[in-house]
Coordinates of C-alpha atoms (C1' of nucleotides) and ligand atoms in Angstrom, one line a residue:
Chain A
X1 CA -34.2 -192.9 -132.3
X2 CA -32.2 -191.1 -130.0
X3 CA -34.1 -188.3 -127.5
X4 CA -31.6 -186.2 -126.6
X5 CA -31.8 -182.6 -128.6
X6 CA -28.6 -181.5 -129.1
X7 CA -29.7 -177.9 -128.5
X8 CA -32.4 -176.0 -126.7
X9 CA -34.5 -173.8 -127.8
X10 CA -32.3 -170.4 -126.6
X11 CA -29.8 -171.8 -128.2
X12 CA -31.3 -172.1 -131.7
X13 CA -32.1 -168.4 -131.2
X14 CA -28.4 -167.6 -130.6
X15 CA -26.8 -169.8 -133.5
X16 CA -29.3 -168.2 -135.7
X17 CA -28.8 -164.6 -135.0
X18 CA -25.3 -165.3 -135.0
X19 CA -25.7 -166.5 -139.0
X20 CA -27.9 -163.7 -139.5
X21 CA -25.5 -161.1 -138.1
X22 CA -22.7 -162.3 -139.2
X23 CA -23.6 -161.3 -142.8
X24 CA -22.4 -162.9 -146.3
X25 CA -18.4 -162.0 -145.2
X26 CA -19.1 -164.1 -142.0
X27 CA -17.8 -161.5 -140.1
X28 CA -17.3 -161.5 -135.8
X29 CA -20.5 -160.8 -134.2
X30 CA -20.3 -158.6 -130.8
X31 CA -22.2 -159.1 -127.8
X32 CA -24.2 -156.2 -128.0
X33 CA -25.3 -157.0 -131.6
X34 CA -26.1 -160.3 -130.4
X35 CA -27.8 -159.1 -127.0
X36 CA -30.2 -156.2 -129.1
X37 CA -31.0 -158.5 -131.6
X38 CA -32.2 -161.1 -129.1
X39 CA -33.9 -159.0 -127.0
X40 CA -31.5 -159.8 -123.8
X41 CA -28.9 -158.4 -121.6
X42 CA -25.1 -158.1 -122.7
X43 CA -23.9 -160.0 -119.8
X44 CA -26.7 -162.9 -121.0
X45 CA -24.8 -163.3 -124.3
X46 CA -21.3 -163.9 -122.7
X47 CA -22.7 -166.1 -120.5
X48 CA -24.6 -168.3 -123.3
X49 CA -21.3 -167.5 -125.8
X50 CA -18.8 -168.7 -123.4
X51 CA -21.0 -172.1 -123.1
X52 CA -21.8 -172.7 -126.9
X53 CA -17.8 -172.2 -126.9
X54 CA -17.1 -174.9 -124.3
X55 CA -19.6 -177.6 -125.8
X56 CA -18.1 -180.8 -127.7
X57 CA -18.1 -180.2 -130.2
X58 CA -18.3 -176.5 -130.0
X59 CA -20.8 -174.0 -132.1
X60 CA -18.8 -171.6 -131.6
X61 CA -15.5 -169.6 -132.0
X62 CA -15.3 -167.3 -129.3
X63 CA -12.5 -165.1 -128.5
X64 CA -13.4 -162.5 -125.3
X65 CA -14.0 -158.6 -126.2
X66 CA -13.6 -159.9 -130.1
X67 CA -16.7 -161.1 -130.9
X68 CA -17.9 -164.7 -132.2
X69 CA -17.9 -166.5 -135.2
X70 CA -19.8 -169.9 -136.0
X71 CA -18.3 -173.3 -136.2
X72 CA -19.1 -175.7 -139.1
X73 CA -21.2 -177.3 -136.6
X74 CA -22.8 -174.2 -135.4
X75 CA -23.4 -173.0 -138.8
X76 CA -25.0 -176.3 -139.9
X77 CA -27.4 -176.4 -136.8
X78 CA -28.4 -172.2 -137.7
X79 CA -28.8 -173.0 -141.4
X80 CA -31.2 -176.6 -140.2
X81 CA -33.5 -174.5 -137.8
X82 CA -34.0 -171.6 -140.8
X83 CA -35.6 -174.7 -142.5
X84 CA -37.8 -175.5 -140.5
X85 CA -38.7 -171.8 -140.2
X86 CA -39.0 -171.1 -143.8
X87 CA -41.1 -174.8 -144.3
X88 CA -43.1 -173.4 -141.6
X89 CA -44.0 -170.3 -143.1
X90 CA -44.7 -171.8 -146.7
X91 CA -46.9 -174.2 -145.1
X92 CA -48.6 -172.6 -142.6
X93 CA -48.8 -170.3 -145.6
X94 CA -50.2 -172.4 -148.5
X95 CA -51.8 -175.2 -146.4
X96 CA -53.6 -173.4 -143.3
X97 CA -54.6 -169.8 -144.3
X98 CA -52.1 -168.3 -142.6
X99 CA -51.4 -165.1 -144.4
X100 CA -48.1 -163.6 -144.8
X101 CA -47.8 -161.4 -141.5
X102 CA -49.4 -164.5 -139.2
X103 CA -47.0 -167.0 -140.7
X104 CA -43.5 -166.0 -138.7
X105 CA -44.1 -165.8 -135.1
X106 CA -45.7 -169.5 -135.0
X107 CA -42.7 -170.6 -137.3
X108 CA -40.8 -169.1 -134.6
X109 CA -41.2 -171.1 -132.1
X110 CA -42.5 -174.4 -133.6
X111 CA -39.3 -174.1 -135.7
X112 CA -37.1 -175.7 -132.7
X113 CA -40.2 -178.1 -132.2
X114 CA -40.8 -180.3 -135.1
X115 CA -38.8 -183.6 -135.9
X116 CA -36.7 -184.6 -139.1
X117 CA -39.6 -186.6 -140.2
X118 CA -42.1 -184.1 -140.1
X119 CA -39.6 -181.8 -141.9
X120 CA -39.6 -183.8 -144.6
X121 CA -43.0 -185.0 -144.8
X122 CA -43.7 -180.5 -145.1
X123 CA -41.0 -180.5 -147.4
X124 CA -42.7 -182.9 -149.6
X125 CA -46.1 -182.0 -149.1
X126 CA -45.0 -178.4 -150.3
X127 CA -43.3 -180.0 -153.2
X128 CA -39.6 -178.8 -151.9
X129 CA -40.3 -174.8 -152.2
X130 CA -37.1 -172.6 -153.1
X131 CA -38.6 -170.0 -151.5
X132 CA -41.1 -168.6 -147.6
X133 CA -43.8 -166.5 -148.2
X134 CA -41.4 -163.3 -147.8
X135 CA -39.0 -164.6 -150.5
X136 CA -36.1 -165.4 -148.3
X137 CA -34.1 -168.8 -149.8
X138 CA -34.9 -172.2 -148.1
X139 CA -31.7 -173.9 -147.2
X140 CA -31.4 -177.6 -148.6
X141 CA -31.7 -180.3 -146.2
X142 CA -28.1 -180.7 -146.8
X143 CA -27.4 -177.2 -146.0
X144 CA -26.6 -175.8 -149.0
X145 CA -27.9 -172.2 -149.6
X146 CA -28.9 -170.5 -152.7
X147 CA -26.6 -167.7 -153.2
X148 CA -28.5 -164.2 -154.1
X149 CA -27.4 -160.9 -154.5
X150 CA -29.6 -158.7 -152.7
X151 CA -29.2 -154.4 -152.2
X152 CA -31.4 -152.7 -149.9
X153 CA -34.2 -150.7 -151.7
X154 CA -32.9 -147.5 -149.9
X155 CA -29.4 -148.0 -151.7
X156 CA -31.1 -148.8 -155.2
X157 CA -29.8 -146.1 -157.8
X158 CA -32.6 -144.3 -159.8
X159 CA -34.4 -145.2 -162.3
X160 CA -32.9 -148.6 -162.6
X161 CA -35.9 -151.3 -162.3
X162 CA -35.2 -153.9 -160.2
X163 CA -37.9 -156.8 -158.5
X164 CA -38.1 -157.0 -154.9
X165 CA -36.1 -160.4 -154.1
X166 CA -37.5 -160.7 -150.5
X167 CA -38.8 -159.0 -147.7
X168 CA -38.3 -158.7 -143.6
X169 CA -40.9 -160.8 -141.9
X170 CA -40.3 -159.4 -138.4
X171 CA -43.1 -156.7 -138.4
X172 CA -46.4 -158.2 -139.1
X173 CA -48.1 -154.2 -139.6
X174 CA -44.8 -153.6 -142.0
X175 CA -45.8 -156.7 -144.3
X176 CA -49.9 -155.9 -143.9
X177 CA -48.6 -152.6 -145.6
X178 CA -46.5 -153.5 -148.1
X179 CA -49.0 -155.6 -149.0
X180 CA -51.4 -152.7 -149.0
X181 CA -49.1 -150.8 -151.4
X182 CA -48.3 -154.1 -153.5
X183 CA -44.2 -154.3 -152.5
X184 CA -44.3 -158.2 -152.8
X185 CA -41.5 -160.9 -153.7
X186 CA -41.3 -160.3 -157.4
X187 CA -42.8 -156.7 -157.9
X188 CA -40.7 -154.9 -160.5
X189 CA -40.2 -151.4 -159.7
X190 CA -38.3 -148.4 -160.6
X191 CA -37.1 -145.8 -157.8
X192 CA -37.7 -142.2 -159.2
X193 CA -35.6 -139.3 -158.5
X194 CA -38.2 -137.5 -155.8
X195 CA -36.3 -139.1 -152.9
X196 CA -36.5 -137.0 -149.6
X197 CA -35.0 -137.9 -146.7
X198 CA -37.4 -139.8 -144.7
X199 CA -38.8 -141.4 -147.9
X200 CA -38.6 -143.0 -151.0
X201 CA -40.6 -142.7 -154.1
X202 CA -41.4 -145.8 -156.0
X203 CA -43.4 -146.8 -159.3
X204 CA -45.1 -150.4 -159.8
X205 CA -45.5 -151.2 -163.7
X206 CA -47.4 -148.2 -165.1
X207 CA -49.0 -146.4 -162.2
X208 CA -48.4 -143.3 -160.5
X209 CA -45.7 -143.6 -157.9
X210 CA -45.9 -144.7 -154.2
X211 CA -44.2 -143.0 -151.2
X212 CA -42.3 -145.4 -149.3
X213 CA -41.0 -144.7 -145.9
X214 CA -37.7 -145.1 -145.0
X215 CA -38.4 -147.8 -142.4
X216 CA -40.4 -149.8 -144.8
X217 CA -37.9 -149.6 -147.1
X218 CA -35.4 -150.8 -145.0
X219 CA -37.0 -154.1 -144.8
X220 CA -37.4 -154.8 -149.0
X221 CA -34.1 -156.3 -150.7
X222 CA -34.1 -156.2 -154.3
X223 CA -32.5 -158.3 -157.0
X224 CA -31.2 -156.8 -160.4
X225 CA -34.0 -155.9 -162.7
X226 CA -35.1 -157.5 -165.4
X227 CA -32.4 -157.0 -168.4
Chain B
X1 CA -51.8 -161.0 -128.2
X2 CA -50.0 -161.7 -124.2
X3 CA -46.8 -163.7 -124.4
X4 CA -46.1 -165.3 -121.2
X5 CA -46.9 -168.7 -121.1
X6 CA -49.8 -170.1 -118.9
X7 CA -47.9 -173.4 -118.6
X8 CA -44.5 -175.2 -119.2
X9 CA -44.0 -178.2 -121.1
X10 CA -43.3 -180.1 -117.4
X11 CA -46.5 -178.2 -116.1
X12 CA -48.9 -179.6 -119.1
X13 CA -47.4 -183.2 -119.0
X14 CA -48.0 -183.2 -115.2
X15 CA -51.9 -182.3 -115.5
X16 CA -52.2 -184.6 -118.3
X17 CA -50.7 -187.3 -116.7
X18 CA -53.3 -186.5 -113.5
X19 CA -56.0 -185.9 -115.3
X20 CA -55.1 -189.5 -117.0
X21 CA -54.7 -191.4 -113.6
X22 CA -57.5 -189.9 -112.0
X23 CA -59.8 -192.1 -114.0
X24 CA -63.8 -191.5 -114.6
X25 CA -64.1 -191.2 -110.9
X26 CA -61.8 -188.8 -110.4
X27 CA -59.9 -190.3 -107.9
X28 CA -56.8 -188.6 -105.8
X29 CA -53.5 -189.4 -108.2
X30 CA -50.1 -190.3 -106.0
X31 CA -47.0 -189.2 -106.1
X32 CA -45.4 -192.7 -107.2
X33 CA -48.1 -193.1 -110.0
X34 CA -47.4 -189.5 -111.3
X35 CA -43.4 -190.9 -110.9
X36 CA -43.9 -194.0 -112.9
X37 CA -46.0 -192.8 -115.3
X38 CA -43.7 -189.4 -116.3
X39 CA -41.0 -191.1 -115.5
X40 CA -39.3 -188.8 -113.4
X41 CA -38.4 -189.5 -109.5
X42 CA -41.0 -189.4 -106.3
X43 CA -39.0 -186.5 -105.0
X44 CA -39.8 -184.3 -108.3
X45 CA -43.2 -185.0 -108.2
X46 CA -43.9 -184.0 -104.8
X47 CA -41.2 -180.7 -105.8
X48 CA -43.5 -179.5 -108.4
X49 CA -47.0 -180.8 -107.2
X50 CA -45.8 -177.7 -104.1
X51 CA -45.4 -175.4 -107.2
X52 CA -48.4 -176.7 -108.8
X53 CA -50.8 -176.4 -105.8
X54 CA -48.9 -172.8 -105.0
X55 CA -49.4 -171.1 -108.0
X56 CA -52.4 -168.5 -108.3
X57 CA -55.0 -169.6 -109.6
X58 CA -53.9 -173.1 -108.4
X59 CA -53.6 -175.9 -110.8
X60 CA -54.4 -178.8 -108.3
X61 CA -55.7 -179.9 -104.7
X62 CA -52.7 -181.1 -103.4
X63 CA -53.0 -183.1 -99.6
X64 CA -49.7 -183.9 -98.8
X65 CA -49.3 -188.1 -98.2
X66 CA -52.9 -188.0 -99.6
X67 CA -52.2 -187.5 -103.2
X68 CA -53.4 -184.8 -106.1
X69 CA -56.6 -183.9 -107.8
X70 CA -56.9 -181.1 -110.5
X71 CA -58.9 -177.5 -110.1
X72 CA -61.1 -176.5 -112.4
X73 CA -58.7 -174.3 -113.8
X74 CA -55.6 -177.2 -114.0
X75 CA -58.6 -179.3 -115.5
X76 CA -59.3 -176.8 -117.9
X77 CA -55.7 -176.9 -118.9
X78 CA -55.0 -180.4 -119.4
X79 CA -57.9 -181.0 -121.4
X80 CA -56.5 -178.2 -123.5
X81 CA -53.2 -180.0 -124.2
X82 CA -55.1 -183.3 -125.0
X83 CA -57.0 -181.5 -127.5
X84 CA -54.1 -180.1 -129.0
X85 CA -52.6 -183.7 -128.9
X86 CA -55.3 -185.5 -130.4
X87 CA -55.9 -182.9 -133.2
X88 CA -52.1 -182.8 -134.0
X89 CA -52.1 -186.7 -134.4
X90 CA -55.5 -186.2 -137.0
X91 CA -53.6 -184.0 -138.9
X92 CA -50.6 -185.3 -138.6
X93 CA -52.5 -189.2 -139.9
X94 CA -54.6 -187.6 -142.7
X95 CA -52.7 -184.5 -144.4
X96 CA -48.8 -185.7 -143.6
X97 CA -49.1 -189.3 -144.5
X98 CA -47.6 -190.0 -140.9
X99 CA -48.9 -193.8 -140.2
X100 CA -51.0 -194.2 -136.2
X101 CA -47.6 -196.1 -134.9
X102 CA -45.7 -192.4 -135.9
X103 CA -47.9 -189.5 -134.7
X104 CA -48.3 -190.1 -130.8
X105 CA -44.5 -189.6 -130.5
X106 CA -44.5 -186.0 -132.7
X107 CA -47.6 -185.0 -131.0
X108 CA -46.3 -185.0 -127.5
X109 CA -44.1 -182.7 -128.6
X110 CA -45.8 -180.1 -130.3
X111 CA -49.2 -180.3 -128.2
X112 CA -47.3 -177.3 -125.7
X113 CA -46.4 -175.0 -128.8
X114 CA -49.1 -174.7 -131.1
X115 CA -50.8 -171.4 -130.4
X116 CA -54.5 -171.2 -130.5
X117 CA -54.4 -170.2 -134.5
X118 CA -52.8 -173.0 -135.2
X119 CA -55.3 -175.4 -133.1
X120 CA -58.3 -173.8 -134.7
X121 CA -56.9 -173.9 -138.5
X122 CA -56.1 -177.5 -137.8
X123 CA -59.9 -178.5 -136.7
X124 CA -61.4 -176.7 -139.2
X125 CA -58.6 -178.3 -141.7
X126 CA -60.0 -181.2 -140.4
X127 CA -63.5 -180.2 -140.1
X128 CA -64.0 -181.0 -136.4
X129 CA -63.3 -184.3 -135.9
X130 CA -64.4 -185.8 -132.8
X131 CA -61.9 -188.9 -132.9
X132 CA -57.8 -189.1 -132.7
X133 CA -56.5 -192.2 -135.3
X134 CA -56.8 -194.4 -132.1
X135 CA -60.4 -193.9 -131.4
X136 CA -59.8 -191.1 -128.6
X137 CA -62.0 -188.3 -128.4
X138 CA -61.2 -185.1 -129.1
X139 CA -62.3 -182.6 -126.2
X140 CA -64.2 -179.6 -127.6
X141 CA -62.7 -175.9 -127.8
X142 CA -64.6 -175.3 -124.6
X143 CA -63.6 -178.5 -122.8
X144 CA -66.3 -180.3 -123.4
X145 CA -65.7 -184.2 -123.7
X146 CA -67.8 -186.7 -125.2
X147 CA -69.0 -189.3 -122.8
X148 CA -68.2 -192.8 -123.4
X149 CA -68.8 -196.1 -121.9
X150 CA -65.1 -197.8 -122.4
X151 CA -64.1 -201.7 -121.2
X152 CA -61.0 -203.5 -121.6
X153 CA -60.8 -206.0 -123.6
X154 CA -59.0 -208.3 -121.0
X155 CA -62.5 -208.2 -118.6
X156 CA -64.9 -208.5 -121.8
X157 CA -67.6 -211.6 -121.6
X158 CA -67.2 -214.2 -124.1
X159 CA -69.3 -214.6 -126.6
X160 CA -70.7 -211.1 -126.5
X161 CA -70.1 -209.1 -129.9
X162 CA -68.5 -205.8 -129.1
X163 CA -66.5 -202.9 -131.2
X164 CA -63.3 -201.5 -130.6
X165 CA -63.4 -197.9 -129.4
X166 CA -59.7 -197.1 -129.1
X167 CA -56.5 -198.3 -128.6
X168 CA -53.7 -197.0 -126.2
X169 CA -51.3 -195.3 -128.8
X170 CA -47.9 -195.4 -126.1
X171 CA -46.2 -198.2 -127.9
X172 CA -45.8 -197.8 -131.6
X173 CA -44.7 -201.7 -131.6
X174 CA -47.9 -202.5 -130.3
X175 CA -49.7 -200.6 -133.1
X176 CA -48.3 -201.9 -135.6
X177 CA -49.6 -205.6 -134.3
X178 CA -52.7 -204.4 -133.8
X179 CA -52.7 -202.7 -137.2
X180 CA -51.6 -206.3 -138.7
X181 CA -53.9 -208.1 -136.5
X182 CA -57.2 -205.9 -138.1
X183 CA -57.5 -205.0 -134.1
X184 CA -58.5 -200.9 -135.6
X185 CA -61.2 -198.8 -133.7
X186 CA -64.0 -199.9 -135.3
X187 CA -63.6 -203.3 -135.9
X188 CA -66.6 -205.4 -134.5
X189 CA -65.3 -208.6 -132.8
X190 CA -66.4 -211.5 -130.1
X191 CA -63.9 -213.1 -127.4
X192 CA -64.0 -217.0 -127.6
X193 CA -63.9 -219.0 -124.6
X194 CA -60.2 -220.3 -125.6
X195 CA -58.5 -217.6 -123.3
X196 CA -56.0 -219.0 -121.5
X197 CA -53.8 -216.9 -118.9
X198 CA -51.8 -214.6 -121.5
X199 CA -54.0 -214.7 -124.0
X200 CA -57.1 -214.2 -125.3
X201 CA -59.0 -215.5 -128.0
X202 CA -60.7 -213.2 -130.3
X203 CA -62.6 -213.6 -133.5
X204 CA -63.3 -211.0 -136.1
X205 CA -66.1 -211.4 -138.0
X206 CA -66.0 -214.8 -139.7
X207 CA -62.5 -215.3 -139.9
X208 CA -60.7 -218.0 -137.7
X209 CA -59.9 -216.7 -134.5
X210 CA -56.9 -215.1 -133.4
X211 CA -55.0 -215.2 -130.2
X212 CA -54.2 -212.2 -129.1
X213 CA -51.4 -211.6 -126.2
X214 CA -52.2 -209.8 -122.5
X215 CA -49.8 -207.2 -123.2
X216 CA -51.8 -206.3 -126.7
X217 CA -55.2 -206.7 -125.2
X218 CA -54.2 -204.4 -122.3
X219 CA -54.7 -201.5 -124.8
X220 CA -57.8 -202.5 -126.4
X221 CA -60.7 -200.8 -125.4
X222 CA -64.0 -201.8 -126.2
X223 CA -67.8 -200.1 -126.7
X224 CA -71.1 -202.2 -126.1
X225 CA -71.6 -204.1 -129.1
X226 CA -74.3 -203.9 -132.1
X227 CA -77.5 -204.1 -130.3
Chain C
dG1 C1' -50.4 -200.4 -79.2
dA2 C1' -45.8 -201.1 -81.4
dC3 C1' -43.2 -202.1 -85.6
dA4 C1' -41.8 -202.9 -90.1
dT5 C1' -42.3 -201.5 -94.6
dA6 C1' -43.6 -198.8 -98.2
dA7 C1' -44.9 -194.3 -99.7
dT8 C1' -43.9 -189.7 -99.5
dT9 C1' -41.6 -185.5 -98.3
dT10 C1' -37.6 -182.6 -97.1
dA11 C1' -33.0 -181.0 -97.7
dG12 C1' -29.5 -179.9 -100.4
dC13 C1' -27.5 -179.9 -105.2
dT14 C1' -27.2 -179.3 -110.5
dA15 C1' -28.0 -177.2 -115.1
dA16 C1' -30.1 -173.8 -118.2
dA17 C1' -31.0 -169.3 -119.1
dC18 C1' -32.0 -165.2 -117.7
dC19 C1' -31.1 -160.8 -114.6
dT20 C1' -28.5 -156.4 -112.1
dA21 C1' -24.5 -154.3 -110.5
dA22 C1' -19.7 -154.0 -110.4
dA23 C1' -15.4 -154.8 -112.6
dT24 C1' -12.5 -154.9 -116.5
dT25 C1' -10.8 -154.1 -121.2
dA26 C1' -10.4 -152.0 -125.8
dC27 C1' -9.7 -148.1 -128.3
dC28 C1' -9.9 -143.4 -129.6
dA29 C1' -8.4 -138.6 -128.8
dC30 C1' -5.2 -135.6 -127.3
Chain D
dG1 C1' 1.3 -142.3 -123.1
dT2 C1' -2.8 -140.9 -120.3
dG3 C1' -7.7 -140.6 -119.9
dG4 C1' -12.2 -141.3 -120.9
dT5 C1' -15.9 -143.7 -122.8
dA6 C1' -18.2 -147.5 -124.5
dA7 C1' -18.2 -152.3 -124.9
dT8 C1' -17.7 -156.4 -122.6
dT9 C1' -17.0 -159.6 -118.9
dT10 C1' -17.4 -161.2 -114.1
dA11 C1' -19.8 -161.9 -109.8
dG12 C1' -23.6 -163.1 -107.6
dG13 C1' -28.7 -164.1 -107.7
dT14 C1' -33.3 -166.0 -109.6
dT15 C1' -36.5 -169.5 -111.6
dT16 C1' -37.7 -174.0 -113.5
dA17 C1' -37.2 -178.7 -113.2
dG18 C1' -34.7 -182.3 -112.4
dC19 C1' -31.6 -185.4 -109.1
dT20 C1' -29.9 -188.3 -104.6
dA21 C1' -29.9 -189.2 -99.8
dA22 C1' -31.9 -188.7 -95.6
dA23 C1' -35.9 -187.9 -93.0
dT24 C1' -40.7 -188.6 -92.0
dT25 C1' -45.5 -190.3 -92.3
dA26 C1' -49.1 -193.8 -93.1
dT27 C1' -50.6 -198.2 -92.6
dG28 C1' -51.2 -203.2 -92.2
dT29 C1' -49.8 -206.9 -89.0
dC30 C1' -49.1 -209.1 -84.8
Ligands
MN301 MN1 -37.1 -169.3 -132.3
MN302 MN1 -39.9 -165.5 -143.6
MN303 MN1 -45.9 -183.7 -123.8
MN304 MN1 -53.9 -190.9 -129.7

DNA sequence: GACATAATTTAGCTAAACCTAAATTACCAC
DNA sequence: GTGGTAATTTAGGTTTAGCTAAATTATGTC
């Protein structure tokens, strides 16, 4: 019942770049990392930082010229608006013809928008999906996360087969192409010796290989192959 | 594929809330109406009617002491927003189980964020429906609205069958008496001579009548009856 | 026609969230 | 340890949208 959001919609971005930056070590994030990611000036993230700091109860851990580090509180906020990003995607996805570069930048914003109820009533509707359209993990509404080992493709060793675990939905052309050459959640494939720099050369199942370049590549994770 | 905004969230609510005051006529709206209804202070409202008059193209006529009347293009923009509304609280009624006391209040919200992909998959979701669950009309894509001949129920004649054609959906508590009463868009009913001051006496179909408070009836709208 | 009252506007302030330009600080090399 | 460079913060400014308190304007009444 009560009205008053207990963030805005800059500061969604923030906590959830900081999470994403951050990495599975939860290391300090610095400014500038923050400020590229976000697409704003340096001086803009100390100014926001020093503010999520000074909140009660605070998002953040802040210590000046050492970088930031999420609070519990901060971290549960992050992992609640990835929900509603990746419910967003899946539904937008399954329900409304979205395909799978369309479905991010309206989960983007809409992500900050929607209410608990209507979280849930997605949630349900979608039958409580593990998984977005780009195969990243869907926190629980308790904010538990899946844990996944995932290695970029462009650090995969030879001939080792391994299925794409999930892929970057920031590019919409990136995702129309891998789509083109087939690299979706769940493709098994083997990286063959012909490596150059630049590119990587890749075989689905049975058929001859596929060039893949190296910033494509940098946006597929892979899981260990099948053994 | 532009990115700035054409409106804020304050911006759309103010042209709505014109556009709603105005009336059929078209009337000038004042700055204390605009105050009460958005519930924000006299001062703000004559802050950003300046902005709103200002702005190129202009979203109102703005006569300072005179009141406000929208452009074509401010018009154009609010009937936008109520269309987004209106479809929002469809979808949100038939596809996410949300009941007609629930959707006005997430609607309001998202109306300013869904992009124009999202407004179009919705209606054809839907396949163009031309009412909200209250018995609004939906304004067409080109801002087009359906022309309708509306009277309260408060100033109805007795004895003269009539149908509801929509309710006011701004107080869920009031729905949901209406809901229980059978009071639905719709629902064919006569007022009785019984009315006494801060009620009114209603009969639908050939039940016994029911008595049916000021406040309720102030949101019942009615259509000529079945001639 | 002058006044009282109500409606409305102006003036000056606050909070978010951004910016640029100018410090300042950390840290690495020598 | 002294510099130099890059990273970061501070200082000061903008825009949007709200606020309060103090004018000002419109208007109905005598
Ligand atoms: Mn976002
Ligand atoms: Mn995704
Ligand atoms: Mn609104
Ligand atoms: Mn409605």
């Amino acid at each position: 019942m009560s009205d008053a959001p207990q963030s805005t919609e800059a500061v969604d971005d923030y906590l959830k770049a900081i999470l994403e930056l951050s990495g599975v070590d939860e290391d300090a994030v610095t400014s500038n990392a923050l400020a590229e990611h976000l697409g704003v000036r340096a001086a803009s993230v100390t100014g926001m930082l020093q503010k999520l700091a000074a909140r009660e109860p605070s998002f953040v851990h802040y210590q000046k010229h050492y970088g930031v580090r999420l609070s519990v509180v901060g971290r549960r906020r992050a992992l609640e608006v990835i929900r509603h990003h990746r419910l967003l995607e899946r539904f937008l996805h399954d329900f409304l013809d979205y395909s799978w570069d369309e479905v991010h930048e309206e989960a983007e914003r809409l992500e900050h928008y929607i209410s608990e109820r209507l979280e849930d009533r997605i949630a349900a509707k979608l039958g409580d999906p593990a998984l977005d359209p780009h195969g990243h993990s869907i926190p629980e509404k308790d904010g538990a996360v899946a844990e996944r080992h995932e290695v970029a493709l462009a650090s995969w060793p030879c001939d080792v087969p391994a299925a794409i675990s999930s892929v970057s939905d920031r590019n919409p052309a990136e995702l129309r192409e891998m789509k083109r050459l087939g690299l979706l959640p769940g493709t098994v494939l083997v990286v063959e010796p012909g490596t150059r720099a630049g590119s990587i050369l890749v075989r689905i199942g049975s058929d001859s290989p596929t060039r893949v370049s190296s910033e494509l590549a940098a946006g597929i994770m892979l899981a260990g192959g099948p053994r």
